[in-house]
XYZ file of C-alpha atoms in Angstrom:
369
model
C 0.000 0.000 0.000
C 2.901 2.349 0.763
C 4.334 1.887 -2.722
C 0.890 2.383 -4.263
C 0.632 5.743 -2.525
C 4.160 6.686 -3.530
C 3.554 6.058 -7.216
C 0.130 7.715 -7.051
C 1.764 10.832 -5.627
C 4.003 10.859 -8.693
C 0.926 10.649 -10.890
C -0.766 13.476 -8.972
C 2.310 15.669 -9.395
C 2.175 15.028 -13.140
C -1.540 15.820 -13.253
C -0.949 19.250 -11.690
C 1.051 20.251 -14.752
C -2.190 20.308 -16.714
C -4.184 22.475 -14.307
C -5.822 25.338 -16.147
C -5.159 23.813 -19.564
C -7.372 20.724 -19.885
C -10.860 22.231 -19.638
C -13.484 20.904 -20.073
C -11.555 17.707 -19.339
C -10.029 16.809 -15.966
C -6.338 17.098 -15.158
C -4.933 13.558 -15.099
C -1.507 12.043 -14.493
C -0.296 8.488 -15.101
C 2.754 6.444 -14.159
C 3.698 2.964 -15.407
C 5.806 0.805 -13.088
C 7.503 -2.506 -13.907
C 9.744 -4.504 -11.572
C 9.920 -1.600 -9.158
C 11.017 0.879 -11.827
C 9.073 3.706 -13.487
C 9.000 2.983 -17.219
C 6.429 5.527 -18.406
C 4.997 8.878 -17.368
C 2.327 11.114 -18.815
C -0.245 13.804 -18.138
C -3.160 15.287 -20.018
C -2.014 18.623 -21.426
C -5.034 19.958 -23.349
C -8.502 18.868 -24.417
C -8.345 17.032 -27.725
C -4.799 15.765 -27.148
C -3.866 12.256 -25.926
C -4.796 11.398 -22.367
C -2.260 10.773 -19.615
C -2.398 6.991 -20.014
C -1.545 7.197 -23.717
C 1.510 9.375 -23.074
C 2.732 6.944 -20.402
C 2.172 3.914 -22.648
C 4.037 5.562 -25.531
C 7.000 6.356 -23.293
C 7.084 2.816 -21.920
C 6.774 1.115 -25.297
C 7.253 -2.658 -25.034
C 8.017 -2.329 -21.312
C 4.330 -1.612 -20.679
C 3.576 -5.343 -20.956
C 3.305 -6.787 -17.468
C 3.448 -3.354 -15.817
C 1.216 -1.604 -13.285
C -0.534 1.626 -14.230
C -1.081 4.324 -11.610
C -3.591 6.897 -12.794
C -5.305 9.727 -10.921
C -8.686 9.133 -12.582
C -10.424 6.041 -13.891
C -9.440 5.423 -17.540
C -12.148 6.431 -19.982
C -14.077 3.768 -21.892
C -15.949 5.941 -24.394
C -15.197 7.813 -27.593
C -14.978 11.562 -27.001
C -12.392 13.909 -28.484
C -10.056 10.891 -28.297
C -10.483 7.118 -28.216
C -11.060 5.013 -25.064
C -7.980 4.610 -22.883
C -9.192 1.274 -21.534
C -8.630 -0.422 -24.876
C -5.122 1.001 -25.167
C -4.276 -0.219 -21.654
C -5.599 -3.714 -22.408
C -3.794 -3.908 -25.748
C -0.497 -2.819 -24.171
C -0.590 -5.781 -21.771
C -0.837 -3.864 -18.508
C -1.665 -6.336 -15.727
C -2.579 -4.036 -12.829
C -4.338 -0.670 -12.701
C -4.448 1.527 -9.607
C -6.874 4.443 -9.915
C -7.208 7.244 -7.384
C -10.937 7.692 -8.056
C -13.739 6.682 -10.384
C -14.733 9.131 -13.085
C -17.835 11.152 -12.126
C -18.650 11.599 -15.818
C -21.909 9.652 -16.380
C -20.403 8.296 -19.609
C -17.777 6.467 -17.525
C -18.786 6.216 -13.831
C -17.087 2.901 -13.074
C -17.516 1.362 -16.519
C -13.859 1.898 -17.341
C -12.668 -0.048 -14.309
C -15.224 -2.785 -14.981
C -13.974 -3.098 -18.569
C -10.438 -3.588 -17.269
C -11.576 -6.243 -14.776
C -13.397 -8.130 -17.517
C -10.127 -8.174 -19.455
C -8.421 -9.915 -16.538
C -6.568 -6.875 -15.196
C -6.245 -6.454 -11.434
C -7.933 -3.184 -10.448
C -7.493 -1.164 -7.254
C -9.430 2.072 -6.693
C -9.383 4.774 -4.028
C -5.650 5.308 -3.476
C -5.111 9.006 -2.549
C -8.739 9.624 -3.479
C -9.251 12.752 -1.368
C -6.249 14.439 -2.961
C -7.384 13.416 -6.433
C -10.867 14.809 -5.858
C -9.439 18.111 -4.616
C -7.232 18.285 -7.696
C -10.253 17.962 -9.990
C -12.880 19.768 -7.917
C -13.661 22.046 -10.852
C -14.276 19.161 -13.257
C -16.329 17.226 -10.699
C -18.700 20.165 -10.102
C -19.042 20.865 -13.817
C -19.647 17.294 -14.969
C -22.098 16.401 -12.184
C -24.192 19.591 -12.026
C -23.809 21.297 -15.389
C -22.575 24.454 -13.603
C -19.074 25.890 -13.222
C -17.121 25.688 -9.987
C -17.254 29.175 -8.423
C -14.475 30.661 -6.299
C -14.848 33.990 -4.493
C -11.511 35.788 -4.202
C -10.743 38.931 -2.228
C -7.778 40.815 -0.764
C -8.526 42.575 2.490
C -7.016 44.137 5.587
C -6.958 42.461 8.975
C -10.130 44.350 9.903
C -11.973 43.182 6.795
C -11.708 46.164 4.428
C -11.029 45.795 0.711
C -10.429 49.544 0.250
C -10.365 52.783 2.201
C -13.446 54.956 2.583
C -12.374 56.827 -0.577
C -12.097 53.600 -2.568
C -8.291 53.440 -2.622
C -7.231 49.783 -2.780
C -3.833 49.528 -4.494
C -2.219 47.674 -2.993
C -3.591 46.020 0.137
C -1.490 42.865 -0.239
C 2.155 42.532 -1.170
C 3.854 41.206 -4.322
C 3.865 37.539 -3.272
C 0.130 37.465 -2.558
C -0.655 39.343 -5.771
C 1.441 36.829 -7.707
C -0.551 34.002 -6.116
C -3.714 35.751 -7.281
C -2.455 35.684 -10.849
C -1.745 31.954 -10.543
C -5.433 31.573 -9.674
C -6.413 33.552 -12.772
C -4.220 31.285 -14.868
C -6.044 28.179 -13.583
C -9.655 29.222 -14.062
C -11.504 29.511 -17.351
C -13.286 32.759 -16.508
C -12.898 35.737 -14.196
C -15.958 37.685 -13.145
C -16.385 41.176 -11.697
C -19.214 43.642 -11.254
C -19.557 46.866 -13.208
C -18.915 48.910 -10.059
C -15.438 47.382 -9.850
C -14.859 48.286 -13.500
C -16.015 51.864 -12.941
C -13.962 52.321 -9.767
C -10.701 50.574 -10.693
C -10.681 50.064 -14.498
C -9.007 46.642 -13.989
C -7.533 44.596 -16.804
C -8.576 41.192 -15.343
C -5.711 39.507 -17.178
C -3.089 37.013 -16.004
C 0.375 38.408 -15.412
C 2.809 35.708 -14.317
C 6.515 36.302 -13.788
C 7.484 34.099 -16.732
C 4.990 35.787 -19.042
C 3.306 32.492 -19.932
C 0.015 33.001 -18.156
C -3.295 32.334 -19.875
C -5.913 35.076 -19.736
C -9.296 33.855 -18.498
C -12.475 34.893 -20.279
C -13.554 38.168 -18.678
C -17.181 38.355 -17.525
C -18.701 41.631 -16.345
C -21.994 41.742 -14.445
C -23.596 44.895 -15.805
C -27.401 44.799 -15.815
C -27.746 48.243 -17.448
C -24.676 48.187 -19.711
C -22.797 50.921 -17.839
C -19.344 49.549 -18.726
C -17.462 52.251 -20.676
C -16.607 51.062 -24.214
C -13.063 52.284 -23.571
C -12.573 50.275 -20.367
C -9.428 48.166 -20.188
C -11.405 44.941 -19.853
C -12.674 45.590 -23.389
C -9.949 47.500 -25.237
C -6.789 45.661 -24.148
C -4.979 43.162 -26.337
C -5.839 39.658 -25.146
C -6.508 36.236 -26.604
C -9.536 35.904 -24.311
C -12.843 37.635 -25.055
C -14.846 39.893 -22.762
C -18.481 39.015 -22.050
C -20.768 41.695 -20.655
C -23.893 40.236 -19.035
C -26.857 42.636 -19.210
C -30.622 42.453 -18.695
C -33.397 43.559 -21.074
C -33.442 46.840 -19.107
C -30.077 47.845 -20.600
C -30.429 50.809 -22.992
C -30.063 49.680 -26.605
C -27.547 52.392 -27.455
C -25.208 51.317 -24.651
C -25.447 47.698 -25.713
C -24.641 48.686 -29.295
C -21.634 50.722 -28.126
C -20.230 47.782 -26.194
C -20.620 45.486 -29.176
C -18.929 48.024 -31.450
C -16.024 48.230 -29.000
C -15.458 44.462 -29.256
C -17.343 43.037 -26.276
C -19.782 40.168 -26.565
C -23.023 41.130 -24.854
C -25.074 38.426 -23.148
C -28.725 39.429 -22.810
C -29.954 37.448 -19.794
C -33.061 37.455 -17.592
C -33.113 39.857 -14.684
C -33.524 38.963 -11.020
C -34.597 41.961 -8.965
C -32.963 44.311 -11.441
C -29.743 42.280 -11.580
C -28.514 39.589 -13.945
C -29.827 36.159 -12.930
C -26.657 34.401 -11.774
C -27.803 30.811 -12.268
C -28.762 31.563 -15.868
C -25.386 33.211 -16.392
C -23.503 30.232 -14.946
C -25.517 27.848 -17.109
C -24.518 29.854 -20.181
C -20.850 29.841 -19.157
C -20.982 26.063 -18.674
C -22.542 25.706 -22.117
C -19.433 27.433 -23.440
C -17.320 24.849 -21.552
C -16.091 27.395 -19.022
C -15.834 25.040 -16.074
C -14.382 27.274 -13.371
C -15.159 30.900 -12.517
C -12.989 33.128 -10.324
C -15.149 35.904 -8.891
C -13.210 39.040 -7.958
C -16.179 41.009 -6.625
C -16.666 43.471 -5.300
C -18.655 42.994 -2.171
C -22.146 43.173 -3.677
C -21.261 40.556 -6.286
C -19.795 38.248 -3.629
C -22.946 38.679 -1.537
C -25.133 37.805 -4.512
C -23.301 34.543 -5.176
C -23.384 33.565 -1.499
C -27.054 34.381 -1.012
C -27.945 32.444 -4.165
C -26.017 29.390 -2.917
C -23.814 29.433 -6.016
C -20.365 29.853 -4.432
C -18.262 26.742 -3.843
C -15.023 28.071 -2.397
C -13.624 31.207 -0.777
C -10.032 32.446 -1.187
C -9.330 35.398 1.100
C -5.917 37.112 1.081
C -5.381 38.964 4.365
C -2.805 41.721 4.821
C -1.344 42.849 8.184
C -3.064 46.235 7.878
C -5.819 47.939 9.847
C -7.708 50.370 7.633
C -10.760 51.236 9.674
C -13.540 53.593 8.674
C -17.287 53.025 8.865
C -17.611 53.719 5.146
C -14.737 51.486 4.037
C -16.128 48.531 2.060
C -15.722 44.885 2.992
C -15.424 41.762 0.826
C -19.106 40.848 1.221
C -21.896 43.419 0.983
C -25.624 42.912 0.762
C -27.983 43.072 3.709
C -26.478 40.135 5.564
C -28.397 37.768 7.849
C -30.432 38.968 10.803
C -28.960 36.273 13.060
C -25.859 34.106 13.047
C -28.017 31.148 12.053
C -28.031 32.671 8.579
C -24.247 33.041 8.314
C -22.435 31.096 5.603
C -20.300 28.321 7.099
C -16.942 27.241 5.710
C -15.119 23.929 6.099
C -11.820 22.282 5.148
C -9.979 25.494 5.922
C -6.316 25.939 4.978
C -3.879 28.760 5.719
C -0.912 29.688 3.518
C 1.603 32.483 3.971
C 2.732 34.711 1.091
C 5.370 37.147 2.251
C 3.771 39.198 5.034
C 0.254 38.227 3.931
C -1.851 35.148 4.588
C -4.333 33.319 2.414
C -7.342 31.576 3.951
C -9.157 29.057 1.771
C -12.324 27.213 2.625
C -15.283 25.452 1.032
C -18.830 26.664 1.466
C -20.702 24.279 3.745
C -23.863 23.263 1.965
C -27.170 23.595 3.745
C -26.123 26.746 5.567
C -26.472 30.442 4.828
């Protein structure tokens, strides 16, 4: 069992190389072991390219016969963008398969492992499963619910302010925390902000990594009345990713036309109390195979996602600053609950340090708030 976990950790490390690049597919790593020696490695790099198992089998060549395959997700058994990995594993003569977890995709859901068993291959499942599920939390949410995985991200002071009373917010956190924020942008398919954030800060909402290789997420602006200036940076900058502006039928036609002329794609969506209906928006983003959404507020947008029960995870960067001020905004606005019974609970909390700042991460506890 120890060696199974050791080799699975290798496969998980390989899988992480594909994070942010495989959507709408999961990130998967694979390792082939024969006579106590690794003979093949692979990971899924992009949708439409060979899966992790195929890369590992190609590297191993003839040595794959009689080997054990360690893979972070059950091998697929259906024809999608590529052929079924189960048949390649069987044909290569692999005699043992260790999978971290079954595939939640209804097209697979245990059928891949059953196909391997029927071929006479020893199958073990559940090794490092919790870690594998965390690795592919975005894919799991998307494939099982038809909605993207939603992360609320904020940078705030120790006393819970995201800006001063005048709106000044650059920069609350230091360089290391801001760099970590750009790693998050690189890993999610879309980044979402409200029009008030655009009007106040004119952000670019792009990915800026130190090596210059970051991928820009699709920019999504919540803007029920099309108030985004056509010259805003989210629209006019050079980027390989498009900008989507979500409006309601109440948006003036001339503003909508101006945004389209400036290069934005306008999504006309149903309204909910004068605001864009968030569930409809998320359904549309999932239809476009945008599986993960990083929400960078502000506070009213965060409150809307929490009150609608549509947030999955919270990532809060906290700086050793005390800003103060009754009018200084916080990371979550809205009316808030009348009693603590209505507060949103978090679980599986982790704490990471970035320079002088800290990052708290937690998952929204379902059935509360």
